[in-house]
Short mmCIF file of N, CA, C and O and ligand atoms in Angstrom, two decimals:
data_model
loop_
_atom_site.label_atom_id
_atom_site.label_comp_id
_atom_site.label_asym_id
_atom_site.label_seq_id
_atom_site.Cartn_x
_atom_site.Cartn_y
_atom_site.Cartn_z
N MET U 13 18.47 -19.20 25.57
CA MET U 13 17.78 -17.89 25.54
C MET U 13 16.56 -18.01 24.62
O MET U 13 16.70 -18.27 23.43
N SER U 14 15.38 -17.85 25.17
CA SER U 14 14.19 -18.08 24.36
C SER U 14 13.58 -16.79 23.81
O SER U 14 12.80 -16.83 22.88
N CYS U 15 13.96 -15.64 24.39
CA CYS U 15 13.36 -14.38 23.95
C CYS U 15 13.91 -14.00 22.57
O CYS U 15 15.12 -13.86 22.39
N ILE U 16 13.00 -13.81 21.64
CA ILE U 16 13.41 -13.55 20.25
C ILE U 16 14.17 -12.24 20.13
O ILE U 16 15.12 -12.12 19.34
N PHE U 17 13.80 -11.23 20.91
CA PHE U 17 14.50 -9.94 20.81
C PHE U 17 15.87 -10.02 21.49
O PHE U 17 16.82 -9.39 21.02
N CYS U 18 15.99 -10.78 22.57
CA CYS U 18 17.33 -11.02 23.15
C CYS U 18 18.23 -11.68 22.12
O CYS U 18 19.42 -11.36 22.01
N ARG U 19 17.65 -12.58 21.35
CA ARG U 19 18.45 -13.30 20.36
C ARG U 19 18.85 -12.39 19.20
O ARG U 19 19.94 -12.52 18.65
N ILE U 20 17.99 -11.47 18.84
CA ILE U 20 18.35 -10.49 17.80
C ILE U 20 19.46 -9.58 18.32
O ILE U 20 20.46 -9.33 17.63
N VAL U 21 19.33 -9.11 19.56
CA VAL U 21 20.36 -8.25 20.16
C VAL U 21 21.71 -8.98 20.17
O VAL U 21 22.76 -8.39 19.88
N ALA U 22 21.68 -10.28 20.48
CA ALA U 22 22.91 -11.07 20.56
C ALA U 22 23.44 -11.46 19.19
O ALA U 22 24.53 -12.03 19.08
N GLY U 23 22.68 -11.16 18.13
CA GLY U 23 23.11 -11.51 16.77
C GLY U 23 22.92 -12.98 16.46
O GLY U 23 23.49 -13.50 15.49
N GLU U 24 22.10 -13.67 17.25
CA GLU U 24 21.89 -15.11 17.05
C GLU U 24 20.88 -15.41 15.95
O GLU U 24 20.90 -16.50 15.37
N ILE U 25 19.96 -14.47 15.72
CA ILE U 25 19.04 -14.64 14.61
C ILE U 25 19.05 -13.36 13.78
O ILE U 25 19.32 -12.27 14.31
N PRO U 26 18.79 -13.49 12.48
CA PRO U 26 18.94 -12.33 11.60
C PRO U 26 17.86 -11.28 11.80
O PRO U 26 16.73 -11.59 12.17
N ALA U 27 18.26 -10.05 11.57
CA ALA U 27 17.31 -8.93 11.57
C ALA U 27 17.95 -7.82 10.75
O ALA U 27 19.17 -7.78 10.58
N GLU U 28 17.10 -6.93 10.23
CA GLU U 28 17.61 -5.77 9.50
C GLU U 28 17.93 -4.68 10.52
O GLU U 28 17.13 -3.79 10.80
N VAL U 29 19.14 -4.79 11.08
CA VAL U 29 19.55 -3.85 12.12
C VAL U 29 19.88 -2.50 11.49
O VAL U 29 20.59 -2.44 10.48
N VAL U 30 19.35 -1.43 12.06
CA VAL U 30 19.62 -0.09 11.53
C VAL U 30 20.49 0.74 12.47
O VAL U 30 21.06 1.74 12.06
N ALA U 31 20.60 0.31 13.73
CA ALA U 31 21.50 0.99 14.67
C ALA U 31 21.81 0.03 15.81
O ALA U 31 20.92 -0.69 16.28
N ARG U 32 23.06 0.03 16.19
CA ARG U 32 23.46 -0.82 17.31
C ARG U 32 24.32 0.00 18.25
O ARG U 32 25.32 0.58 17.83
N GLU U 33 23.90 0.10 19.49
CA GLU U 33 24.65 0.83 20.51
C GLU U 33 24.89 -0.14 21.66
O GLU U 33 24.26 -1.20 21.71
N PRO U 34 25.76 0.21 22.60
CA PRO U 34 26.02 -0.73 23.70
C PRO U 34 24.75 -1.15 24.44
O PRO U 34 24.58 -2.32 24.79
N GLU U 35 23.83 -0.23 24.66
CA GLU U 35 22.64 -0.54 25.47
C GLU U 35 21.37 -0.73 24.66
O GLU U 35 20.33 -1.09 25.22
N VAL U 36 21.42 -0.47 23.35
CA VAL U 36 20.19 -0.44 22.55
C VAL U 36 20.45 -0.99 21.14
O VAL U 36 21.50 -0.74 20.57
N THR U 37 19.48 -1.74 20.63
CA THR U 37 19.53 -2.18 19.23
C THR U 37 18.23 -1.75 18.55
O THR U 37 17.15 -1.83 19.15
N ALA U 38 18.35 -1.30 17.31
CA ALA U 38 17.17 -0.92 16.53
C ALA U 38 17.19 -1.72 15.23
O ALA U 38 18.22 -1.84 14.57
N PHE U 39 16.02 -2.28 14.89
CA PHE U 39 15.94 -3.11 13.69
C PHE U 39 14.54 -2.98 13.09
O PHE U 39 13.59 -2.53 13.76
N LEU U 40 14.41 -3.39 11.82
CA LEU U 40 13.11 -3.28 11.16
C LEU U 40 12.14 -4.34 11.68
O LEU U 40 12.53 -5.50 11.89
N ASP U 41 10.89 -3.93 11.90
CA ASP U 41 9.83 -4.88 12.23
C ASP U 41 9.64 -5.79 11.02
O ASP U 41 9.56 -5.33 9.88
N VAL U 42 9.58 -7.09 11.28
CA VAL U 42 9.50 -8.06 10.19
C VAL U 42 8.11 -8.05 9.53
O VAL U 42 7.95 -8.52 8.40
N GLN U 43 7.12 -7.51 10.23
CA GLN U 43 5.78 -7.34 9.64
C GLN U 43 5.41 -5.87 9.73
O GLN U 43 4.57 -5.46 10.55
N PRO U 44 6.05 -5.05 8.90
CA PRO U 44 5.93 -3.60 9.08
C PRO U 44 4.52 -3.06 8.84
O PRO U 44 3.83 -3.51 7.94
N LEU U 45 4.14 -2.11 9.70
CA LEU U 45 2.87 -1.40 9.51
C LEU U 45 3.00 -0.37 8.40
O LEU U 45 2.01 0.09 7.84
N ALA U 46 4.24 0.01 8.12
CA ALA U 46 4.55 0.96 7.04
C ALA U 46 6.03 0.77 6.71
O ALA U 46 6.79 0.23 7.53
N ASP U 47 6.45 1.19 5.54
CA ASP U 47 7.88 1.13 5.22
C ASP U 47 8.65 1.93 6.27
O ASP U 47 8.28 3.06 6.60
N GLY U 48 9.71 1.33 6.77
CA GLY U 48 10.54 2.03 7.75
C GLY U 48 10.11 1.82 9.18
O GLY U 48 10.63 2.49 10.08
N HIS U 49 9.19 0.90 9.43
CA HIS U 49 8.73 0.58 10.80
C HIS U 49 9.91 -0.04 11.57
O HIS U 49 10.35 -1.14 11.27
N VAL U 50 10.38 0.69 12.55
CA VAL U 50 11.57 0.30 13.32
C VAL U 50 11.16 -0.06 14.75
O VAL U 50 10.25 0.56 15.32
N LEU U 51 11.82 -1.06 15.30
CA LEU U 51 11.68 -1.40 16.72
C LEU U 51 12.99 -1.06 17.43
O LEU U 51 14.07 -1.41 16.94
N VAL U 52 12.88 -0.37 18.55
CA VAL U 52 14.06 0.00 19.33
C VAL U 52 13.98 -0.75 20.65
O VAL U 52 12.97 -0.63 21.37
N VAL U 53 15.00 -1.54 20.97
CA VAL U 53 14.91 -2.41 22.15
C VAL U 53 16.15 -2.25 23.03
O VAL U 53 17.26 -2.03 22.53
N PRO U 54 15.95 -2.37 24.35
CA PRO U 54 17.11 -2.37 25.24
C PRO U 54 17.88 -3.68 25.13
O PRO U 54 17.28 -4.72 24.83
N ARG U 55 19.19 -3.62 25.38
CA ARG U 55 20.00 -4.85 25.32
C ARG U 55 19.55 -5.85 26.38
O ARG U 55 19.35 -7.04 26.09
N ALA U 56 19.36 -5.36 27.58
CA ALA U 56 18.99 -6.25 28.68
C ALA U 56 17.50 -6.59 28.60
O ALA U 56 16.67 -5.72 28.32
N HIS U 57 17.18 -7.84 28.89
CA HIS U 57 15.78 -8.26 28.83
C HIS U 57 14.98 -7.60 29.95
O HIS U 57 15.34 -7.64 31.12
N ALA U 58 13.87 -6.98 29.55
CA ALA U 58 12.91 -6.43 30.51
C ALA U 58 11.56 -6.54 29.83
O ALA U 58 11.43 -6.18 28.66
N ALA U 59 10.57 -7.07 30.54
CA ALA U 59 9.27 -7.32 29.89
C ALA U 59 8.52 -6.03 29.64
O ALA U 59 7.96 -5.83 28.56
N CYS U 60 8.51 -5.15 30.63
CA CYS U 60 7.69 -3.94 30.57
C CYS U 60 8.55 -2.71 30.88
O CYS U 60 9.63 -2.83 31.46
N VAL U 61 8.04 -1.57 30.52
CA VAL U 61 8.73 -0.30 30.78
C VAL U 61 9.08 -0.18 32.28
O VAL U 61 10.17 0.27 32.63
N GLU U 62 8.15 -0.62 33.13
CA GLU U 62 8.37 -0.50 34.57
C GLU U 62 9.54 -1.34 35.05
O GLU U 62 10.06 -1.14 36.16
N ASP U 63 9.96 -2.31 34.27
CA ASP U 63 11.05 -3.20 34.67
C ASP U 63 12.42 -2.66 34.27
O ASP U 63 13.45 -3.25 34.61
N LEU U 64 12.46 -1.55 33.53
CA LEU U 64 13.74 -0.99 33.08
C LEU U 64 14.46 -0.28 34.23
O LEU U 64 13.83 0.42 35.02
N GLU U 65 15.78 -0.46 34.28
CA GLU U 65 16.60 0.37 35.16
C GLU U 65 16.60 1.79 34.58
O GLU U 65 16.41 1.97 33.37
N GLN U 66 16.85 2.77 35.45
CA GLN U 66 16.83 4.16 34.99
C GLN U 66 17.79 4.38 33.82
O GLN U 66 17.44 5.03 32.81
N ALA U 67 19.01 3.84 33.93
CA ALA U 67 20.01 4.04 32.86
C ALA U 67 19.56 3.38 31.56
O ALA U 67 19.82 3.90 30.47
N GLU U 68 18.88 2.24 31.68
CA GLU U 68 18.39 1.56 30.48
C GLU U 68 17.29 2.38 29.82
O GLU U 68 17.23 2.50 28.59
N ALA U 69 16.42 2.94 30.66
CA ALA U 69 15.34 3.78 30.13
C ALA U 69 15.91 5.02 29.45
O ALA U 69 15.44 5.42 28.37
N ASP U 70 16.91 5.62 30.08
CA ASP U 70 17.55 6.81 29.49
C ASP U 70 18.13 6.47 28.12
O ASP U 70 17.92 7.20 27.15
N ALA U 71 18.87 5.36 28.05
CA ALA U 71 19.52 4.98 26.79
C ALA U 71 18.47 4.67 25.73
O ALA U 71 18.64 5.02 24.55
N LEU U 72 17.39 4.02 26.14
CA LEU U 72 16.34 3.65 25.19
C LEU U 72 15.69 4.90 24.59
O LEU U 72 15.56 5.02 23.36
N PHE U 73 15.33 5.84 25.44
CA PHE U 73 14.62 7.01 24.90
C PHE U 73 15.59 7.91 24.12
O PHE U 73 15.20 8.52 23.13
N ARG U 74 16.86 7.96 24.56
CA ARG U 74 17.85 8.71 23.77
C ARG U 74 17.94 8.14 22.36
O ARG U 74 18.02 8.88 21.39
N ALA U 75 17.95 6.81 22.26
CA ALA U 75 18.04 6.18 20.94
C ALA U 75 16.79 6.50 20.11
O ALA U 75 16.89 6.74 18.90
N VAL U 76 15.63 6.48 20.73
CA VAL U 76 14.40 6.82 20.01
C VAL U 76 14.49 8.24 19.45
O VAL U 76 14.17 8.49 18.28
N VAL U 77 14.96 9.16 20.29
CA VAL U 77 15.09 10.56 19.85
C VAL U 77 16.10 10.65 18.71
O VAL U 77 15.88 11.35 17.72
N ARG U 78 17.21 9.90 18.82
CA ARG U 78 18.25 9.96 17.79
C ARG U 78 17.76 9.37 16.47
O ARG U 78 18.16 9.82 15.39
N LEU U 79 16.89 8.37 16.54
CA LEU U 79 16.48 7.66 15.31
C LEU U 79 15.26 8.27 14.64
O LEU U 79 15.06 8.09 13.43
N ALA U 80 14.42 8.96 15.38
CA ALA U 80 13.14 9.43 14.83
C ALA U 80 13.36 10.29 13.57
O ALA U 80 12.68 10.10 12.56
N GLY U 81 14.30 11.21 13.65
CA GLY U 81 14.58 12.09 12.51
C GLY U 81 15.11 11.33 11.30
O GLY U 81 14.56 11.44 10.19
N PRO U 82 16.18 10.53 11.49
CA PRO U 82 16.72 9.77 10.36
C PRO U 82 15.70 8.81 9.72
O PRO U 82 15.68 8.66 8.49
N VAL U 83 14.86 8.16 10.55
CA VAL U 83 13.85 7.25 9.98
C VAL U 83 12.89 8.05 9.11
O VAL U 83 12.57 7.68 7.98
N ARG U 84 12.46 9.19 9.63
CA ARG U 84 11.53 10.04 8.88
C ARG U 84 12.18 10.50 7.57
O ARG U 84 11.58 10.39 6.49
N GLU U 85 13.43 10.96 7.67
CA GLU U 85 14.13 11.49 6.49
C GLU U 85 14.37 10.39 5.45
O GLU U 85 14.17 10.60 4.25
N ALA U 86 14.80 9.20 5.93
CA ALA U 86 15.13 8.12 5.00
C ALA U 86 13.91 7.68 4.19
O ALA U 86 14.04 7.24 3.05
N LEU U 87 12.74 7.78 4.79
CA LEU U 87 11.52 7.32 4.11
C LEU U 87 10.74 8.46 3.47
O LEU U 87 9.71 8.24 2.85
N GLY U 88 11.21 9.69 3.65
CA GLY U 88 10.48 10.84 3.13
C GLY U 88 9.13 10.98 3.79
O GLY U 88 8.14 11.37 3.17
N ALA U 89 9.06 10.64 5.09
CA ALA U 89 7.78 10.67 5.82
C ALA U 89 7.51 12.05 6.37
O ALA U 89 8.42 12.88 6.53
N ALA U 90 6.24 12.28 6.69
CA ALA U 90 5.84 13.58 7.23
C ALA U 90 5.95 13.61 8.75
O ALA U 90 5.99 14.69 9.36
N GLY U 91 5.98 12.44 9.36
CA GLY U 91 6.05 12.34 10.82
C GLY U 91 6.23 10.89 11.20
O GLY U 91 6.38 10.01 10.32
N THR U 92 6.23 10.62 12.49
CA THR U 92 6.31 9.23 12.95
C THR U 92 5.34 9.07 14.12
O THR U 92 5.21 9.97 14.95
N THR U 93 4.69 7.92 14.17
CA THR U 93 3.96 7.55 15.38
C THR U 93 4.90 6.68 16.20
O THR U 93 5.48 5.70 15.68
N ILE U 94 5.08 7.06 17.46
CA ILE U 94 6.01 6.36 18.35
C ILE U 94 5.20 5.79 19.51
O ILE U 94 4.47 6.54 20.17
N GLY U 95 5.31 4.47 19.71
CA GLY U 95 4.47 3.89 20.76
C GLY U 95 5.02 2.61 21.33
O GLY U 95 5.89 1.95 20.74
N VAL U 96 4.48 2.27 22.49
CA VAL U 96 4.88 1.04 23.20
C VAL U 96 3.62 0.30 23.63
O VAL U 96 2.76 0.90 24.30
N ASN U 97 3.48 -0.95 23.24
CA ASN U 97 2.48 -1.82 23.85
C ASN U 97 3.12 -2.34 25.12
O ASN U 97 4.07 -3.11 25.07
N ASN U 98 2.60 -1.91 26.26
CA ASN U 98 3.28 -2.15 27.54
C ASN U 98 2.48 -3.13 28.39
O ASN U 98 1.65 -2.72 29.21
N GLY U 99 2.72 -4.43 28.19
CA GLY U 99 1.99 -5.47 28.92
C GLY U 99 1.08 -6.25 27.99
O GLY U 99 0.54 -5.71 27.02
N GLU U 100 0.90 -7.52 28.34
CA GLU U 100 0.13 -8.44 27.48
C GLU U 100 -1.28 -7.92 27.18
O GLU U 100 -1.78 -8.03 26.07
N ALA U 101 -1.90 -7.30 28.20
CA ALA U 101 -3.29 -6.84 28.03
C ALA U 101 -3.40 -5.73 26.99
O ALA U 101 -4.50 -5.44 26.50
N THR U 102 -2.29 -5.09 26.65
CA THR U 102 -2.32 -3.98 25.69
C THR U 102 -2.06 -4.45 24.26
O THR U 102 -2.04 -3.64 23.33
N GLY U 103 -1.82 -5.77 24.12
CA GLY U 103 -1.50 -6.29 22.80
C GLY U 103 -0.02 -6.55 22.59
O GLY U 103 0.40 -6.90 21.49
N GLN U 104 0.76 -6.40 23.67
CA GLN U 104 2.19 -6.70 23.55
C GLN U 104 2.37 -8.19 23.32
O GLN U 104 1.93 -9.01 24.14
N THR U 105 2.99 -8.54 22.22
CA THR U 105 3.14 -9.96 21.88
C THR U 105 4.53 -10.49 22.19
O THR U 105 4.71 -11.70 22.34
N ILE U 106 5.52 -9.62 22.25
CA ILE U 106 6.89 -10.04 22.59
C ILE U 106 7.24 -9.39 23.94
O ILE U 106 7.34 -8.15 24.01
N PRO U 107 7.41 -10.19 24.98
CA PRO U 107 7.62 -9.60 26.31
C PRO U 107 9.05 -9.12 26.55
O PRO U 107 9.70 -9.52 27.52
N HIS U 108 9.54 -8.31 25.64
CA HIS U 108 10.84 -7.63 25.77
C HIS U 108 10.54 -6.20 25.28
O HIS U 108 10.14 -6.04 24.11
N VAL U 109 10.72 -5.23 26.16
CA VAL U 109 10.34 -3.85 25.84
C VAL U 109 10.81 -3.45 24.45
O VAL U 109 11.96 -3.69 24.09
N HIS U 110 9.91 -2.85 23.68
CA HIS U 110 10.29 -2.36 22.35
C HIS U 110 9.46 -1.14 22.02
O HIS U 110 8.25 -1.12 22.24
N VAL U 111 10.13 -0.15 21.48
CA VAL U 111 9.46 1.08 21.06
C VAL U 111 9.28 1.02 19.55
O VAL U 111 10.25 0.84 18.80
N HIS U 112 8.02 1.15 19.13
CA HIS U 112 7.72 1.18 17.69
C HIS U 112 7.94 2.61 17.18
O HIS U 112 7.41 3.56 17.76
N ILE U 113 8.66 2.74 16.08
CA ILE U 113 8.72 4.01 15.35
C ILE U 113 8.15 3.73 13.97
O ILE U 113 8.72 2.94 13.20
N VAL U 114 6.98 4.31 13.69
CA VAL U 114 6.29 4.02 12.42
C VAL U 114 6.18 5.31 11.61
O VAL U 114 5.51 6.26 12.03
N PRO U 115 6.83 5.34 10.44
CA PRO U 115 6.72 6.53 9.59
C PRO U 115 5.28 6.77 9.16
O PRO U 115 4.51 5.83 8.95
N ARG U 116 4.91 8.04 9.05
CA ARG U 116 3.54 8.42 8.71
C ARG U 116 3.50 9.45 7.59
O ARG U 116 4.41 10.27 7.46
N TRP U 117 2.42 9.36 6.83
CA TRP U 117 2.16 10.31 5.76
C TRP U 117 0.73 10.81 5.91
O TRP U 117 -0.12 10.07 6.45
N PRO U 118 0.44 11.99 5.44
CA PRO U 118 -0.91 12.54 5.65
C PRO U 118 -2.03 11.66 5.11
O PRO U 118 -3.10 11.60 5.66
N ASP U 119 -1.77 10.93 4.04
CA ASP U 119 -2.85 10.14 3.41
C ASP U 119 -2.64 8.63 3.62
O ASP U 119 -3.06 7.83 2.79
N ASP U 120 -2.01 8.25 4.74
CA ASP U 120 -1.67 6.83 4.90
C ASP U 120 -2.82 5.98 5.45
O ASP U 120 -2.70 4.76 5.61
N GLY U 121 -3.95 6.60 5.79
CA GLY U 121 -5.11 5.83 6.22
C GLY U 121 -5.10 5.40 7.67
O GLY U 121 -6.05 4.79 8.15
N ALA U 122 -4.03 5.70 8.39
CA ALA U 122 -3.95 5.35 9.81
C ALA U 122 -4.40 6.55 10.65
O ALA U 122 -4.37 7.68 10.19
N GLY U 123 -4.79 6.26 11.89
CA GLY U 123 -5.24 7.33 12.77
C GLY U 123 -4.17 7.71 13.78
O GLY U 123 -3.03 7.25 13.71
N SER U 124 -4.56 8.56 14.70
CA SER U 124 -3.67 8.93 15.79
C SER U 124 -3.81 7.90 16.91
O SER U 124 -4.68 7.02 16.86
N ILE U 125 -2.97 8.01 17.91
CA ILE U 125 -3.07 7.11 19.07
C ILE U 125 -4.48 7.16 19.65
O ILE U 125 -5.00 6.16 20.12
N HIS U 126 -5.12 8.31 19.59
CA HIS U 126 -6.47 8.46 20.15
C HIS U 126 -7.48 7.52 19.51
O HIS U 126 -8.48 7.16 20.13
N THR U 127 -7.23 7.14 18.26
CA THR U 127 -8.23 6.34 17.55
C THR U 127 -8.28 4.90 18.03
O THR U 127 -9.20 4.17 17.65
N ILE U 128 -7.33 4.46 18.85
CA ILE U 128 -7.38 3.06 19.31
C ILE U 128 -8.25 2.90 20.56
O ILE U 128 -8.52 1.81 20.98
N PHE U 129 -8.69 4.04 21.14
CA PHE U 129 -9.47 3.97 22.38
C PHE U 129 -10.93 4.38 22.15
O PHE U 129 -11.20 5.39 21.51
N PRO U 130 -11.87 3.62 22.74
CA PRO U 130 -13.29 4.01 22.63
C PRO U 130 -13.69 5.10 23.63
O PRO U 130 -14.85 5.49 23.66
N ARG U 131 -12.77 5.59 24.43
CA ARG U 131 -13.01 6.66 25.41
C ARG U 131 -14.10 6.29 26.41
O ARG U 131 -15.02 7.07 26.65
N ARG U 132 -13.97 5.12 26.99
CA ARG U 132 -14.94 4.70 28.01
C ARG U 132 -14.44 5.08 29.40
O ARG U 132 -14.05 4.23 30.18
N THR U 133 -14.43 6.36 29.69
CA THR U 133 -13.99 6.80 31.02
C THR U 133 -15.19 6.82 31.96
O THR U 133 -16.33 7.04 31.53
N ARG U 134 -14.92 6.59 33.24
CA ARG U 134 -16.02 6.53 34.21
C ARG U 134 -15.81 7.48 35.39
O ARG U 134 -16.73 7.80 36.09
N ARG U 135 -14.56 7.91 35.61
CA ARG U 135 -14.28 8.67 36.84
C ARG U 135 -13.86 10.10 36.50
O ARG U 135 -13.20 10.34 35.49
N PRO U 136 -14.20 11.06 37.37
CA PRO U 136 -13.81 12.45 37.12
C PRO U 136 -12.29 12.63 37.16
O PRO U 136 -11.59 11.92 37.89
N LEU U 137 -11.81 13.60 36.38
CA LEU U 137 -10.36 13.83 36.27
C LEU U 137 -9.71 14.04 37.62
O LEU U 137 -8.64 13.51 37.90
N GLY U 138 -10.33 14.88 38.46
CA GLY U 138 -9.74 15.22 39.75
C GLY U 138 -9.52 14.00 40.63
O GLY U 138 -8.48 13.86 41.28
N GLU U 139 -10.52 13.11 40.63
CA GLU U 139 -10.43 11.88 41.44
C GLU U 139 -9.30 10.98 40.91
O GLU U 139 -8.52 10.42 41.68
N VAL U 140 -9.22 10.89 39.61
CA VAL U 140 -8.19 10.04 39.00
C VAL U 140 -6.80 10.62 39.28
O VAL U 140 -5.87 9.89 39.65
N ALA U 141 -6.66 11.93 39.11
CA ALA U 141 -5.35 12.57 39.35
C ALA U 141 -4.92 12.36 40.79
O ALA U 141 -3.75 12.06 41.07
N ALA U 142 -5.88 12.50 41.73
CA ALA U 142 -5.55 12.33 43.16
C ALA U 142 -5.09 10.90 43.43
O ALA U 142 -4.12 10.68 44.19
N ALA U 143 -5.75 9.94 42.80
CA ALA U 143 -5.38 8.53 43.01
C ALA U 143 -3.96 8.27 42.52
O ALA U 143 -3.16 7.59 43.18
N ILE U 144 -3.64 8.85 41.37
CA ILE U 144 -2.29 8.63 40.81
C ILE U 144 -1.25 9.35 41.66
O ILE U 144 -0.19 8.79 41.98
N ARG U 145 -1.56 10.60 42.07
CA ARG U 145 -0.61 11.36 42.89
C ARG U 145 -0.28 10.61 44.18
O ARG U 145 0.87 10.60 44.61
N ARG U 146 -1.30 9.97 44.76
CA ARG U 146 -1.07 9.23 46.02
C ARG U 146 -0.03 8.11 45.82
O ARG U 146 0.81 7.88 46.67
N VAL U 147 -0.08 7.44 44.68
CA VAL U 147 0.85 6.34 44.46
C VAL U 147 2.21 6.84 43.99
O VAL U 147 3.25 6.30 44.37
N VAL U 148 2.21 7.93 43.19
CA VAL U 148 3.49 8.50 42.75
C VAL U 148 4.28 9.01 43.96
O VAL U 148 5.50 8.84 44.05
N GLY U 149 3.55 9.60 44.91
CA GLY U 149 4.20 10.07 46.14
C GLY U 149 4.75 11.47 46.01
O GLY U 149 4.74 12.08 44.96
P1 AMP G 24 4.05 -5.85 19.95
O1 AMP G 24 2.69 -6.23 19.51
O2 AMP G 24 4.16 -4.44 20.40
O3 AMP G 24 4.62 -6.83 20.96
O4 AMP G 24 4.96 -5.90 18.67
C1 AMP G 24 5.85 -6.95 18.39
C2 AMP G 24 6.35 -6.69 16.99
O5 AMP G 24 7.48 -7.52 16.79
C3 AMP G 24 5.35 -7.02 15.89
O6 AMP G 24 5.09 -5.84 15.14
C4 AMP G 24 6.06 -8.08 15.06
O7 AMP G 24 5.85 -7.92 13.69
C5 AMP G 24 7.52 -7.86 15.43
N1 AMP G 24 8.38 -9.04 15.32
C6 AMP G 24 8.12 -10.29 15.76
N2 AMP G 24 9.17 -11.09 15.51
C7 AMP G 24 10.10 -10.33 14.89
C8 AMP G 24 11.40 -10.59 14.35
N3 AMP G 24 11.97 -11.81 14.41
N4 AMP G 24 12.07 -9.57 13.78
C9 AMP G 24 11.52 -8.35 13.71
N5 AMP G 24 10.31 -8.03 14.19
C10 AMP G 24 9.60 -9.01 14.77
ZN1 ZN G 25 14.47 -10.46 25.77
#
């Protein structure tokens, strides 16, 4: 098994695990962006969100909801930024789905999710919505 997160889930390599459920494991990011930076991962290997089975996705997001409050409380944070780098082009470095939960404080110097994008849009909203609706069905 070469996937580092599969190996953490299996207990083969050490991690600071904060919650373990049948379908989900949560552990501290080894290079935290802030104290309390947690990664929540599905037990089964899946590279991207689109590769998750419905039940796996349900369990993953349930765990995120269950952990967000305790992580915030444990660190005395004002909020959490919750995000997924979904695919190599987005900066995903470990191809096993993981949800970042990063505690936030008003003066922590970090921005919102909006600050990572230069807002280089080219197409009108209506055209884009229609294109997506066609594929969603
Ligand atoms: P991403 O860029 O979304 O793929 O994030 C991967 C994250 O995994 C990074 O924040 C790394 O610091 C973290 N990471 C890599 N290896 C480990 C590990 N062995 N234990 C805990 N976190 C890790
Ligand atoms: Zn894996």
